[in-house]
């Protein structure tokens, strides 16, 4: 049983903050690269951030630089996406995904083997 379970999505006001969680079951995330993707209605899925197995961060989307970051809690086998200064344009379903390896690759979904179920983030007043 290898799966990722996401939580933390919801409705927030513009300028607000939200933390998404991605918990792994059946494998240890410290041996995996974890990426965050999002998909807004009518748009293609885009990469947001990537975390190497050691926690080094690669930004996939320029629009989130300085506002989003990702971190790991190896004791909880969980990766977090911290989102600050949220904008309406951030509204999307957010997915975490993982593949066995050490370094982040290009932000192509097919590189990732395991996917969370997605969690809705809605930024609205």
PDB file of N, CA and C in Angstrom, residues 68-108:
ATOM      1  N   UNK A  68       5.251  30.939  -1.443  1.00  0.00           N
ATOM      2  CA  UNK A  68       5.064  29.518  -1.134  1.00  0.00           C
ATOM      3  C   UNK A  68       6.403  28.892  -0.769  1.00  0.00           C
ATOM      4  N   UNK A  69       6.352  27.938   0.119  1.00  0.00           N
ATOM      5  CA  UNK A  69       7.527  27.141   0.400  1.00  0.00           C
ATOM      6  C   UNK A  69       7.089  25.749   0.824  1.00  0.00           C
ATOM      7  N   UNK A  70       8.002  24.824   0.772  1.00  0.00           N
ATOM      8  CA  UNK A  70       7.694  23.457   1.159  1.00  0.00           C
ATOM      9  C   UNK A  70       8.743  22.973   2.151  1.00  0.00           C
ATOM     10  N   UNK A  71       8.323  22.113   3.044  1.00  0.00           N
ATOM     11  CA  UNK A  71       9.217  21.605   4.074  1.00  0.00           C
ATOM     12  C   UNK A  71       8.844  20.166   4.399  1.00  0.00           C
ATOM     13  N   UNK A  72       9.753  19.504   5.101  1.00  0.00           N
ATOM     14  CA  UNK A  72       9.552  18.102   5.444  1.00  0.00           C
ATOM     15  C   UNK A  72       9.629  17.889   6.946  1.00  0.00           C
ATOM     16  N   UNK A  73       8.800  16.990   7.426  1.00  0.00           N
ATOM     17  CA  UNK A  73       8.881  16.488   8.787  1.00  0.00           C
ATOM     18  C   UNK A  73       9.057  14.986   8.665  1.00  0.00           C
ATOM     19  N   UNK A  74      10.292  14.553   8.704  1.00  0.00           N
ATOM     20  CA  UNK A  74      10.567  13.133   8.486  1.00  0.00           C
ATOM     21  C   UNK A  74       9.985  12.256   9.591  1.00  0.00           C
ATOM     22  N   UNK A  75       9.895  12.797  10.797  1.00  0.00           N
ATOM     23  CA  UNK A  75       9.312  12.034  11.887  1.00  0.00           C
ATOM     24  C   UNK A  75       7.854  11.693  11.656  1.00  0.00           C
ATOM     25  N   UNK A  76       7.154  12.570  10.951  1.00  0.00           N
ATOM     26  CA  UNK A  76       5.750  12.347  10.628  1.00  0.00           C
ATOM     27  C   UNK A  76       5.566  11.812   9.218  1.00  0.00           C
ATOM     28  N   UNK A  77       6.672  11.651   8.503  1.00  0.00           N
ATOM     29  CA  UNK A  77       6.613  11.176   7.126  1.00  0.00           C
ATOM     30  C   UNK A  77       5.659  12.040   6.302  1.00  0.00           C
ATOM     31  N   UNK A  78       5.801  13.345   6.473  1.00  0.00           N
ATOM     32  CA  UNK A  78       4.876  14.304   5.894  1.00  0.00           C
ATOM     33  C   UNK A  78       5.640  15.463   5.271  1.00  0.00           C
ATOM     34  N   UNK A  79       5.126  15.942   4.162  1.00  0.00           N
ATOM     35  CA  UNK A  79       5.645  17.129   3.496  1.00  0.00           C
ATOM     36  C   UNK A  79       4.556  18.196   3.523  1.00  0.00           C
ATOM     37  N   UNK A  80       4.966  19.432   3.727  1.00  0.00           N
ATOM     38  CA  UNK A  80       4.032  20.542   3.840  1.00  0.00           C
ATOM     39  C   UNK A  80       4.245  21.551   2.723  1.00  0.00           C
ATOM     40  N   UNK A  81       3.154  22.154   2.322  1.00  0.00           N
ATOM     41  CA  UNK A  81       3.190  23.303   1.435  1.00  0.00           C
ATOM     42  C   UNK A  81       2.642  24.492   2.208  1.00  0.00           C
ATOM     43  N   UNK A  82       3.504  25.468   2.458  1.00  0.00           N
ATOM     44  CA  UNK A  82       3.113  26.685   3.167  1.00  0.00           C
ATOM     45  C   UNK A  82       2.823  27.770   2.145  1.00  0.00           C
ATOM     46  N   UNK A  83       1.622  28.300   2.196  1.00  0.00           N
ATOM     47  CA  UNK A  83       1.189  29.305   1.241  1.00  0.00           C
ATOM     48  C   UNK A  83       0.825  30.587   1.977  1.00  0.00           C
ATOM     49  N   UNK A  84       1.470  31.663   1.610  1.00  0.00           N
ATOM     50  CA  UNK A  84       1.221  32.971   2.200  1.00  0.00           C
ATOM     51  C   UNK A  84       0.801  33.950   1.118  1.00  0.00           C
ATOM     52  N   UNK A  85       0.202  35.051   1.550  1.00  0.00           N
ATOM     53  CA  UNK A  85      -0.219  36.115   0.632  1.00  0.00           C
ATOM     54  C   UNK A  85      -1.001  35.550  -0.539  1.00  0.00           C
ATOM     55  N   UNK A  86      -1.967  34.741  -0.224  1.00  0.00           N
ATOM     56  CA  UNK A  86      -2.728  34.062  -1.265  1.00  0.00           C
ATOM     57  C   UNK A  86      -3.535  35.034  -2.107  1.00  0.00           C
ATOM     58  N   UNK A  87      -3.620  34.722  -3.371  1.00  0.00           N
ATOM     59  CA  UNK A  87      -4.339  35.525  -4.343  1.00  0.00           C
ATOM     60  C   UNK A  87      -5.428  34.691  -4.991  1.00  0.00           C
ATOM     61  N   UNK A  88      -6.380  35.368  -5.598  1.00  0.00           N
ATOM     62  CA  UNK A  88      -7.453  34.655  -6.273  1.00  0.00           C
ATOM     63  C   UNK A  88      -6.912  33.716  -7.346  1.00  0.00           C
ATOM     64  N   UNK A  89      -5.817  34.113  -7.969  1.00  0.00           N
ATOM     65  CA  UNK A  89      -5.212  33.295  -9.015  1.00  0.00           C
ATOM     66  C   UNK A  89      -4.623  31.994  -8.489  1.00  0.00           C
ATOM     67  N   UNK A  90      -4.485  31.881  -7.181  1.00  0.00           N
ATOM     68  CA  UNK A  90      -3.986  30.650  -6.583  1.00  0.00           C
ATOM     69  C   UNK A  90      -5.072  29.600  -6.417  1.00  0.00           C
ATOM     70  N   UNK A  91      -6.299  29.960  -6.676  1.00  0.00           N
ATOM     71  CA  UNK A  91      -7.402  29.018  -6.549  1.00  0.00           C
ATOM     72  C   UNK A  91      -7.210  27.849  -7.503  1.00  0.00           C
ATOM     73  N   UNK A  92      -7.207  26.653  -6.956  1.00  0.00           N
ATOM     74  CA  UNK A  92      -6.964  25.453  -7.757  1.00  0.00           C
ATOM     75  C   UNK A  92      -7.086  24.232  -6.860  1.00  0.00           C
ATOM     76  N   UNK A  93      -7.100  23.084  -7.494  1.00  0.00           N
ATOM     77  CA  UNK A  93      -6.908  21.834  -6.771  1.00  0.00           C
ATOM     78  C   UNK A  93      -5.406  21.584  -6.693  1.00  0.00           C
ATOM     79  N   UNK A  94      -4.919  21.361  -5.507  1.00  0.00           N
ATOM     80  CA  UNK A  94      -3.495  21.155  -5.289  1.00  0.00           C
ATOM     81  C   UNK A  94      -3.203  19.682  -5.053  1.00  0.00           C
ATOM     82  N   UNK A  95      -2.158  19.206  -5.700  1.00  0.00           N
ATOM     83  CA  UNK A  95      -1.755  17.815  -5.601  1.00  0.00           C
ATOM     84  C   UNK A  95      -0.307  17.717  -5.149  1.00  0.00           C
ATOM     85  N   UNK A  96      -0.038  16.768  -4.287  1.00  0.00           N
ATOM     86  CA  UNK A  96       1.335  16.382  -4.047  1.00  0.00           C
ATOM     87  C   UNK A  96       1.612  15.103  -4.811  1.00  0.00           C
ATOM     88  N   UNK A  97       2.850  14.916  -5.176  1.00  0.00           N
ATOM     89  CA  UNK A  97       3.244  13.750  -5.949  1.00  0.00           C
ATOM     90  C   UNK A  97       4.682  13.396  -5.601  1.00  0.00           C
ATOM     91  N   UNK A  98       5.047  12.147  -5.818  1.00  0.00           N
ATOM     92  CA  UNK A  98       6.369  11.690  -5.417  1.00  0.00           C
ATOM     93  C   UNK A  98       6.923  10.667  -6.387  1.00  0.00           C
ATOM     94  N   UNK A  99       8.245  10.635  -6.461  1.00  0.00           N
ATOM     95  CA  UNK A  99       8.927   9.556  -7.159  1.00  0.00           C
ATOM     96  C   UNK A  99      10.195   9.210  -6.399  1.00  0.00           C
ATOM     97  N   UNK A 100      10.595   7.984  -6.528  1.00  0.00           N
ATOM     98  CA  UNK A 100      11.798   7.526  -5.854  1.00  0.00           C
ATOM     99  C   UNK A 100      13.015   8.160  -6.509  1.00  0.00           C
ATOM    100  N   UNK A 101      13.810   8.838  -5.710  1.00  0.00           N
ATOM    101  CA  UNK A 101      14.984   9.510  -6.219  1.00  0.00           C
ATOM    102  C   UNK A 101      15.455  10.548  -5.236  1.00  0.00           C
ATOM    103  N   UNK A 102      16.434  11.334  -5.660  1.00  0.00           N
ATOM    104  CA  UNK A 102      17.023  12.322  -4.775  1.00  0.00           C
ATOM    105  C   UNK A 102      16.787  13.753  -5.246  1.00  0.00           C
ATOM    106  N   UNK A 103      16.975  14.007  -6.539  1.00  0.00           N
ATOM    107  CA  UNK A 103      16.923  15.361  -7.057  1.00  0.00           C
ATOM    108  C   UNK A 103      15.630  15.639  -7.810  1.00  0.00           C
ATOM    109  N   UNK A 104      15.220  16.899  -7.755  1.00  0.00           N
ATOM    110  CA  UNK A 104      14.074  17.334  -8.525  1.00  0.00           C
ATOM    111  C   UNK A 104      14.403  17.317 -10.010  1.00  0.00           C
ATOM    112  N   UNK A 105      13.422  16.949 -10.790  1.00  0.00           N
ATOM    113  CA  UNK A 105      13.544  16.969 -12.231  1.00  0.00           C
ATOM    114  C   UNK A 105      12.695  18.100 -12.779  1.00  0.00           C
ATOM    115  N   UNK A 106      12.507  18.119 -14.089  1.00  0.00           N
ATOM    116  CA  UNK A 106      11.607  19.097 -14.672  1.00  0.00           C
ATOM    117  C   UNK A 106      10.191  18.871 -14.155  1.00  0.00           C
ATOM    118  N   UNK A 107       9.393  19.904 -14.212  1.00  0.00           N
ATOM    119  CA  UNK A 107       8.032  19.858 -13.686  1.00  0.00           C
ATOM    120  C   UNK A 107       7.079  19.188 -14.674  1.00  0.00           C
ATOM    121  N   UNK A 108       7.336  17.927 -14.925  1.00  0.00           N
ATOM    122  CA  UNK A 108       6.474  17.158 -15.813  1.00  0.00           C
ATOM    123  C   UNK A 108       5.742  16.108 -14.985  1.00  0.00           C
TER     124      UNK A 108
END
